[in-house]
PDB file of C-alpha atoms in Angstrom:
ATOM      1  CA  MET A   1      -9.373  13.611  10.844  1.00 80.00           C
ATOM      2  CA  THR A   2      -6.208  14.187  12.989  1.00 85.00           C
ATOM      3  CA  THR A   3      -2.988  12.411  12.346  1.00 86.00           C
ATOM      4  CA  GLU A   4      -3.359  10.297  16.007  1.00 91.00           C
ATOM      5  CA  GLU A   5      -6.785   9.193  14.625  1.00 92.00           C
ATOM      6  CA  GLN A   6      -5.346   8.154  11.337  1.00 93.00           C
ATOM      7  CA  LYS A   7      -2.680   6.171  13.122  1.00 94.00           C
ATOM      8  CA  GLN A   8      -5.193   4.547  15.669  1.00 96.00           C
ATOM      9  CA  SER A   9      -7.404   3.848  12.363  1.00 96.00           C
ATOM     10  CA  ILE A  10      -4.612   2.122  10.766  1.00 97.00           C
ATOM     11  CA  LYS A  11      -3.472   0.007  13.746  1.00 98.00           C
ATOM     12  CA  ASP A  12      -6.840  -1.025  13.901  1.00 98.00           C
ATOM     13  CA  PHE A  13      -7.369  -2.049  10.283  1.00 98.00           C
ATOM     14  CA  PHE A  14      -4.078  -4.179  10.383  1.00 98.00           C
ATOM     15  CA  GLU A  15      -4.930  -5.993  13.451  1.00 97.00           C
ATOM     16  CA  LYS A  16      -8.775  -6.681  11.928  1.00 98.00           C
ATOM     17  CA  TYR A  17      -7.218  -7.611   9.029  1.00 97.00           C
ATOM     18  CA  TYR A  18      -5.111  -9.956  10.114  1.00 97.00           C
ATOM     19  CA  LYS A  19      -7.667 -11.675  12.197  1.00 96.00           C
ATOM     20  CA  LYS A  20      -9.910 -11.813   9.259  1.00 95.00           C
ATOM     21  CA  HIS A  21      -6.985 -13.314   6.948  1.00 94.00           C
ATOM     22  CA  GLU A  22      -4.794 -15.246   9.788  1.00 90.00           C
ATOM     23  CA  LYS A  23      -5.394 -18.863   8.319  1.00 89.00           C
ATOM     24  CA  PHE A  24      -3.849 -17.650   5.293  1.00 87.00           C
ATOM     25  CA  ALA A  25      -0.881 -16.048   6.797  1.00 89.00           C
ATOM     26  CA  VAL A  26       1.116 -18.541   5.533  1.00 90.00           C
ATOM     27  CA  LEU A  27       4.206 -18.329   3.170  1.00 92.00           C
ATOM     28  CA  PRO A  28       7.621 -19.677   2.127  1.00 91.00           C
ATOM     29  CA  ASP A  29      10.762 -17.730   3.166  1.00 87.00           C
ATOM     30  CA  VAL A  30       8.915 -15.806   6.013  1.00 90.00           C
ATOM     31  CA  PRO A  31      12.133 -13.536   7.701  1.00 92.00           C
ATOM     32  CA  THR A  32      12.638 -14.848  11.305  1.00 88.00           C
ATOM     33  CA  GLU A  33      11.534 -11.738  13.004  1.00 91.00           C
ATOM     34  CA  MET A  34       7.863 -12.310  11.310  1.00 94.00           C
ATOM     35  CA  LEU A  35       7.864 -16.124  12.347  1.00 91.00           C
ATOM     36  CA  ALA A  36       4.526 -16.882  14.520  1.00 91.00           C
ATOM     37  CA  GLY A  37       6.351 -19.272  16.067  1.00 80.00           C
ATOM     38  CA  GLU A  38       3.825 -22.238  15.242  1.00 65.00           C
ATOM     39  CA  GLY A  39       4.655 -25.152  13.318  1.00 63.00           C
ATOM     40  CA  ASP A  40       7.664 -27.265  12.189  1.00 67.00           C
ATOM     41  CA  PRO A  41      10.693 -24.939  11.741  1.00 66.00           C
ATOM     42  CA  GLU A  42      11.732 -27.281   9.138  1.00 73.00           C
ATOM     43  CA  GLU A  43       8.755 -26.737   6.904  1.00 79.00           C
ATOM     44  CA  GLU A  44       9.055 -24.437   3.927  1.00 84.00           C
ATOM     45  CA  TRP A  45       5.789 -22.554   4.705  1.00 88.00           C
ATOM     46  CA  GLN A  46       5.897 -20.884   7.902  1.00 90.00           C
ATOM     47  CA  LYS A  47       2.999 -18.714   9.546  1.00 92.00           C
ATOM     48  CA  TRP A  48       3.955 -15.007   9.860  1.00 94.00           C
ATOM     49  CA  LYS A  49       2.812 -12.598  12.172  1.00 96.00           C
ATOM     50  CA  LEU A  50       2.430  -8.713  12.203  1.00 97.00           C
ATOM     51  CA  ILE A  51       5.315  -6.806  13.617  1.00 97.00           C
ATOM     52  CA  PRO A  52       5.854  -3.408  14.771  1.00 97.00           C
ATOM     53  CA  SER A  53       7.422  -1.192  12.174  1.00 97.00           C
ATOM     54  CA  THR A  54      10.753  -0.029  12.816  1.00 97.00           C
ATOM     55  CA  ILE A  55      10.488   2.417   9.810  1.00 96.00           C
ATOM     56  CA  SER A  56      11.722   5.924  11.108  1.00 95.00           C
ATOM     57  CA  ASP A  57      10.651   9.324   9.537  1.00 93.00           C
ATOM     58  CA  GLU A  58      14.174   9.548   8.009  1.00 96.00           C
ATOM     59  CA  ASP A  59      13.539   6.405   5.916  1.00 97.00           C
ATOM     60  CA  ILE A  60      10.397   7.551   4.779  1.00 97.00           C
ATOM     61  CA  THR A  61      11.783  10.855   3.917  1.00 97.00           C
ATOM     62  CA  LYS A  62      14.428   8.945   1.736  1.00 96.00           C
ATOM     63  CA  LEU A  63      12.156   7.109   0.271  1.00 95.00           C
ATOM     64  CA  GLU A  64      10.399  10.201  -0.721  1.00 95.00           C
ATOM     65  CA  ASN A  65      13.387  12.144  -1.908  1.00 95.00           C
ATOM     66  CA  GLY A  66      14.418   9.097  -4.077  1.00 93.00           C
ATOM     67  CA  LEU A  67      10.898   8.666  -5.601  1.00 92.00           C
ATOM     68  CA  GLY A  68      10.246  12.679  -5.672  1.00 91.00           C
ATOM     69  CA  VAL A  69       6.998  12.666  -4.291  1.00 93.00           C
ATOM     70  CA  ALA A  70       5.848  13.819  -0.535  1.00 94.00           C
ATOM     71  CA  PHE A  71       3.748  11.342   1.134  1.00 96.00           C
ATOM     72  CA  PRO A  72       0.360  12.235   2.870  1.00 96.00           C
ATOM     73  CA  ASN A  73       0.287  11.476   6.607  1.00 96.00           C
ATOM     74  CA  CYS A  74      -1.885   8.748   5.997  1.00 96.00           C
ATOM     75  CA  LEU A  75       0.602   6.668   3.898  1.00 97.00           C
ATOM     76  CA  LYS A  76       3.436   7.757   6.274  1.00 97.00           C
ATOM     77  CA  SER A  77       1.319   6.147   9.007  1.00 96.00           C
ATOM     78  CA  PHE A  78       0.287   3.273   6.946  1.00 97.00           C
ATOM     79  CA  LEU A  79       4.270   2.558   6.558  1.00 97.00           C
ATOM     80  CA  THR A  80       5.260   3.094   9.955  1.00 96.00           C
ATOM     81  CA  THR A  81       2.753   0.909  11.920  1.00 97.00           C
ATOM     82  CA  TYR A  82       3.569  -2.548  11.093  1.00 97.00           C
ATOM     83  CA  PHE A  83       5.543  -4.842   8.838  1.00 97.00           C
ATOM     84  CA  HIS A  84       3.341  -7.325   7.341  1.00 97.00           C
ATOM     85  CA  LEU A  85       3.548  -9.733   4.258  1.00 96.00           C
ATOM     86  CA  PHE A  86      -0.156  -9.257   3.162  1.00 95.00           C
ATOM     87  CA  ASP A  87      -0.191  -8.753  -0.762  1.00 93.00           C
ATOM     88  CA  ASN A  88      -2.369  -6.724  -2.727  1.00 95.00           C
ATOM     89  CA  PRO A  89      -4.509  -5.051  -2.425  1.00 97.00           C
ATOM     90  CA  VAL A  90      -2.876  -3.846   0.724  1.00 96.00           C
ATOM     91  CA  GLY A  91       0.516  -3.948  -0.576  1.00 94.00           C
ATOM     92  CA  ARG A  92       3.552  -6.134   1.122  1.00 94.00           C
ATOM     93  CA  HIS A  93       5.573  -4.210   3.580  1.00 95.00           C
ATOM     94  CA  SER A  94       8.002  -6.776   5.203  1.00 96.00           C
ATOM     95  CA  VAL A  95      11.081  -6.300   7.783  1.00 97.00           C
ATOM     96  CA  ASP A  96      13.332  -7.377   4.992  1.00 95.00           C
ATOM     97  CA  ASP A  97      11.903  -5.828   2.121  1.00 94.00           C
ATOM     98  CA  PRO A  98      10.256  -2.495   3.378  1.00 94.00           C
ATOM     99  CA  PHE A  99       8.398  -0.431   0.818  1.00 95.00           C
ATOM    100  CA  ARG A 100       7.718  -3.386  -1.473  1.00 95.00           C
ATOM    101  CA  GLY A 101       4.128  -2.366  -2.214  1.00 94.00           C
ATOM    102  CA  VAL A 102       4.909   1.305  -3.208  1.00 95.00           C
ATOM    103  CA  LYS A 103       7.801   0.105  -5.329  1.00 94.00           C
ATOM    104  CA  ASP A 104       6.064  -2.585  -6.926  1.00 95.00           C
ATOM    105  CA  ALA A 105       3.046  -0.301  -7.687  1.00 96.00           C
ATOM    106  CA  TRP A 106       5.533   2.385  -8.701  1.00 94.00           C
ATOM    107  CA  ASN A 107       4.694   4.371 -11.904  1.00 92.00           C
ATOM    108  CA  PRO A 108       6.528   7.901 -12.619  1.00 90.00           C
ATOM    109  CA  LEU A 109       3.742   8.932 -15.222  1.00 91.00           C
ATOM    110  CA  LEU A 110       1.020   8.848 -12.382  1.00 94.00           C
ATOM    111  CA  VAL A 111       3.324  10.771 -10.137  1.00 92.00           C
ATOM    112  CA  LYS A 112       3.854  13.401 -12.736  1.00 90.00           C
ATOM    113  CA  ALA A 113      -0.160  13.576 -13.237  1.00 93.00           C
ATOM    114  CA  GLY A 114      -0.363  13.908  -9.477  1.00 94.00           C
ATOM    115  CA  TYR A 115      -1.339  10.363  -8.361  1.00 96.00           C
ATOM    116  CA  LEU A 116       0.654   8.501  -5.953  1.00 97.00           C
ATOM    117  CA  PRO A 117       0.382   4.622  -6.641  1.00 97.00           C
ATOM    118  CA  PHE A 118       0.792   2.619  -3.542  1.00 97.00           C
ATOM    119  CA  THR A 119      -0.403  -1.030  -4.340  1.00 97.00           C
ATOM    120  CA  TRP A 120      -2.226  -3.072  -7.053  1.00 97.00           C
ATOM    121  CA  ASP A 121      -5.953  -4.508  -6.904  1.00 96.00           C
ATOM    122  CA  LYS A 122      -5.993  -8.331  -5.340  1.00 94.00           C
ATOM    123  CA  ASP A 123      -5.648  -9.536  -9.130  1.00 93.00           C
ATOM    124  CA  GLY A 124      -2.564  -7.340  -9.818  1.00 91.00           C
ATOM    125  CA  TYR A 125      -4.492  -5.653 -12.937  1.00 95.00           C
ATOM    126  CA  TYR A 126      -5.055  -2.037 -11.526  1.00 98.00           C
ATOM    127  CA  ILE A 127      -2.515  -0.221 -10.024  1.00 98.00           C
ATOM    128  CA  ARG A 128      -3.931   1.735  -6.645  1.00 98.00           C
ATOM    129  CA  CYS A 129      -3.442   5.450  -6.036  1.00 98.00           C
ATOM    130  CA  ILE A 130      -3.947   8.253  -3.630  1.00 98.00           C
ATOM    131  CA  ASP A 131      -5.136  11.336  -5.766  1.00 98.00           C
ATOM    132  CA  LEU A 132      -2.736  14.207  -4.660  1.00 97.00           C
ATOM    133  CA  ALA A 133      -5.246  16.625  -5.854  1.00 95.00           C
ATOM    134  CA  GLY A 134      -7.022  17.257  -2.570  1.00 93.00           C
ATOM    135  CA  MET A 135      -3.938  17.680  -0.445  1.00 94.00           C
ATOM    136  CA  PRO A 136      -3.488  19.213   2.190  1.00 93.00           C
ATOM    137  CA  ASP A 137      -6.915  17.837   3.266  1.00 94.00           C
ATOM    138  CA  GLU A 138      -6.205  14.273   3.082  1.00 93.00           C
ATOM    139  CA  ASP A 139      -9.956  13.173   3.577  1.00 93.00           C
ATOM    140  CA  ARG A 140     -10.476  14.505   0.218  1.00 95.00           C
ATOM    141  CA  CYS A 141      -7.831  12.726  -1.469  1.00 97.00           C
ATOM    142  CA  GLN A 142      -9.534   9.907  -3.224  1.00 98.00           C
ATOM    143  CA  ILE A 143      -8.149   6.281  -3.743  1.00 98.00           C
ATOM    144  CA  CYS A 144      -8.245   5.702  -7.509  1.00 98.00           C
ATOM    145  CA  GLN A 145      -7.343   2.709  -9.689  1.00 98.00           C
ATOM    146  CA  ILE A 146      -6.064   2.741 -13.471  1.00 97.00           C
ATOM    147  CA  ASP A 147      -5.694  -0.228 -15.804  1.00 96.00           C
ATOM    148  CA  HIS A 148      -1.893  -0.810 -15.882  1.00 94.00           C
ATOM    149  CA  GLU A 149      -1.914  -1.606 -19.634  1.00 93.00           C
ATOM    150  CA  VAL A 150      -3.352   1.871 -20.218  1.00 92.00           C
ATOM    151  CA  LEU A 151       0.073   2.994 -19.323  1.00 90.00           C
ATOM    152  CA  PHE A 152       1.698   1.509 -22.334  1.00 89.00           C
ATOM    153  CA  ASP A 153       0.267   3.928 -24.366  1.00 85.00           C
ATOM    154  CA  PHE A 154       2.154   6.715 -22.933  1.00 84.00           C
ATOM    155  CA  ASP A 155       5.973   7.872 -23.249  1.00 77.00           C
ATOM    156  CA  GLU A 156       7.611   8.218 -19.956  1.00 73.00           C
ATOM    157  CA  ASP A 157       9.646  11.266 -21.142  1.00 73.00           C
ATOM    158  CA  GLN A 158       6.366  12.892 -22.844  1.00 73.00           C
ATOM    159  CA  VAL A 159       4.721  15.931 -20.969  1.00 71.00           C
ATOM    160  CA  ILE A 160       1.238  14.536 -20.066  1.00 76.00           C
ATOM    161  CA  GLY A 161      -1.468  16.310 -18.652  1.00 80.00           C
ATOM    162  CA  ARG A 162      -3.362  15.298 -15.497  1.00 90.00           C
ATOM    163  CA  GLU A 163      -6.405  15.203 -17.827  1.00 91.00           C
ATOM    164  CA  GLU A 164      -5.008  12.212 -19.942  1.00 89.00           C
ATOM    165  CA  ILE A 165      -4.585  10.263 -16.924  1.00 93.00           C
ATOM    166  CA  GLU A 166      -7.403  11.200 -14.832  1.00 94.00           C
ATOM    167  CA  ALA A 167      -9.944  10.373 -17.890  1.00 93.00           C
ATOM    168  CA  ASN A 168      -8.632   6.253 -17.509  1.00 94.00           C
ATOM    169  CA  MET A 169      -9.251   6.676 -13.745  1.00 97.00           C
ATOM    170  CA  ASP A 170     -11.695   5.004 -11.631  1.00 97.00           C
ATOM    171  CA  VAL A 171     -12.710   6.036  -7.982  1.00 98.00           C
ATOM    172  CA  VAL A 172     -12.172   3.009  -5.746  1.00 98.00           C
ATOM    173  CA  ALA A 173     -13.025   5.218  -2.097  1.00 98.00           C
ATOM    174  CA  ASP A 174     -13.163   8.698  -0.658  1.00 98.00           C
ATOM    175  CA  ASN A 175      -9.780   8.504   0.885  1.00 97.00           C
ATOM    176  CA  PHE A 176      -7.484   6.284   2.374  1.00 97.00           C
ATOM    177  CA  ILE A 177      -8.814   5.283   5.669  1.00 97.00           C
ATOM    178  CA  LYS A 178     -12.389   4.408   3.827  1.00 97.00           C
ATOM    179  CA  TYR A 179     -10.568   2.380   1.523  1.00 98.00           C
ATOM    180  CA  LEU A 180      -8.791   0.256   4.346  1.00 98.00           C
ATOM    181  CA  GLU A 181     -12.347   0.222   6.050  1.00 97.00           C
ATOM    182  CA  ASP A 182     -13.642  -1.025   2.902  1.00 97.00           C
ATOM    183  CA  LEU A 183     -10.956  -4.101   2.658  1.00 97.00           C
ATOM    184  CA  LEU A 184     -12.581  -5.016   6.056  1.00 97.00           C
ATOM    185  CA  LEU A 185     -15.878  -5.758   4.552  1.00 95.00           C
TER     186      LEU A 185
END
């Protein structure tokens, strides 16, 4: 899949996912830019809307450098398409707290083992990751998940082989685009 096809798939995902979950798109403390403009402004809970992301390539590069890992194009496209307030299993990415989903799921042990955490499952029990072993062919980078409690058995400073982490991973989808498509079912 080309980068342009990825971007279009991700844009389509967000618009369909929002439509599917629109009745639940109500939260407290919605950033002003994301208010849908419906309801009483005095109410604590407000409806939010998708807004085009203003995240630049430089912002992504800064995040990558800070975390010490290069993101695949699919994740870059995901983060630069829309700001949204979906929680897990999408991972929140708000105008006032960009990259929150990635930061909330972050675990250096997983990165050392070749997995890029980007969100949690809907119940907040499993960390969802992009398996970078398939790079540079992103269509071969599976989406996996690991029980976060398994990671308590490891010391962040010790050298851990991929095999030790991989033994605890479950495949969720064949690739990132398939993962998003499955969320629409």
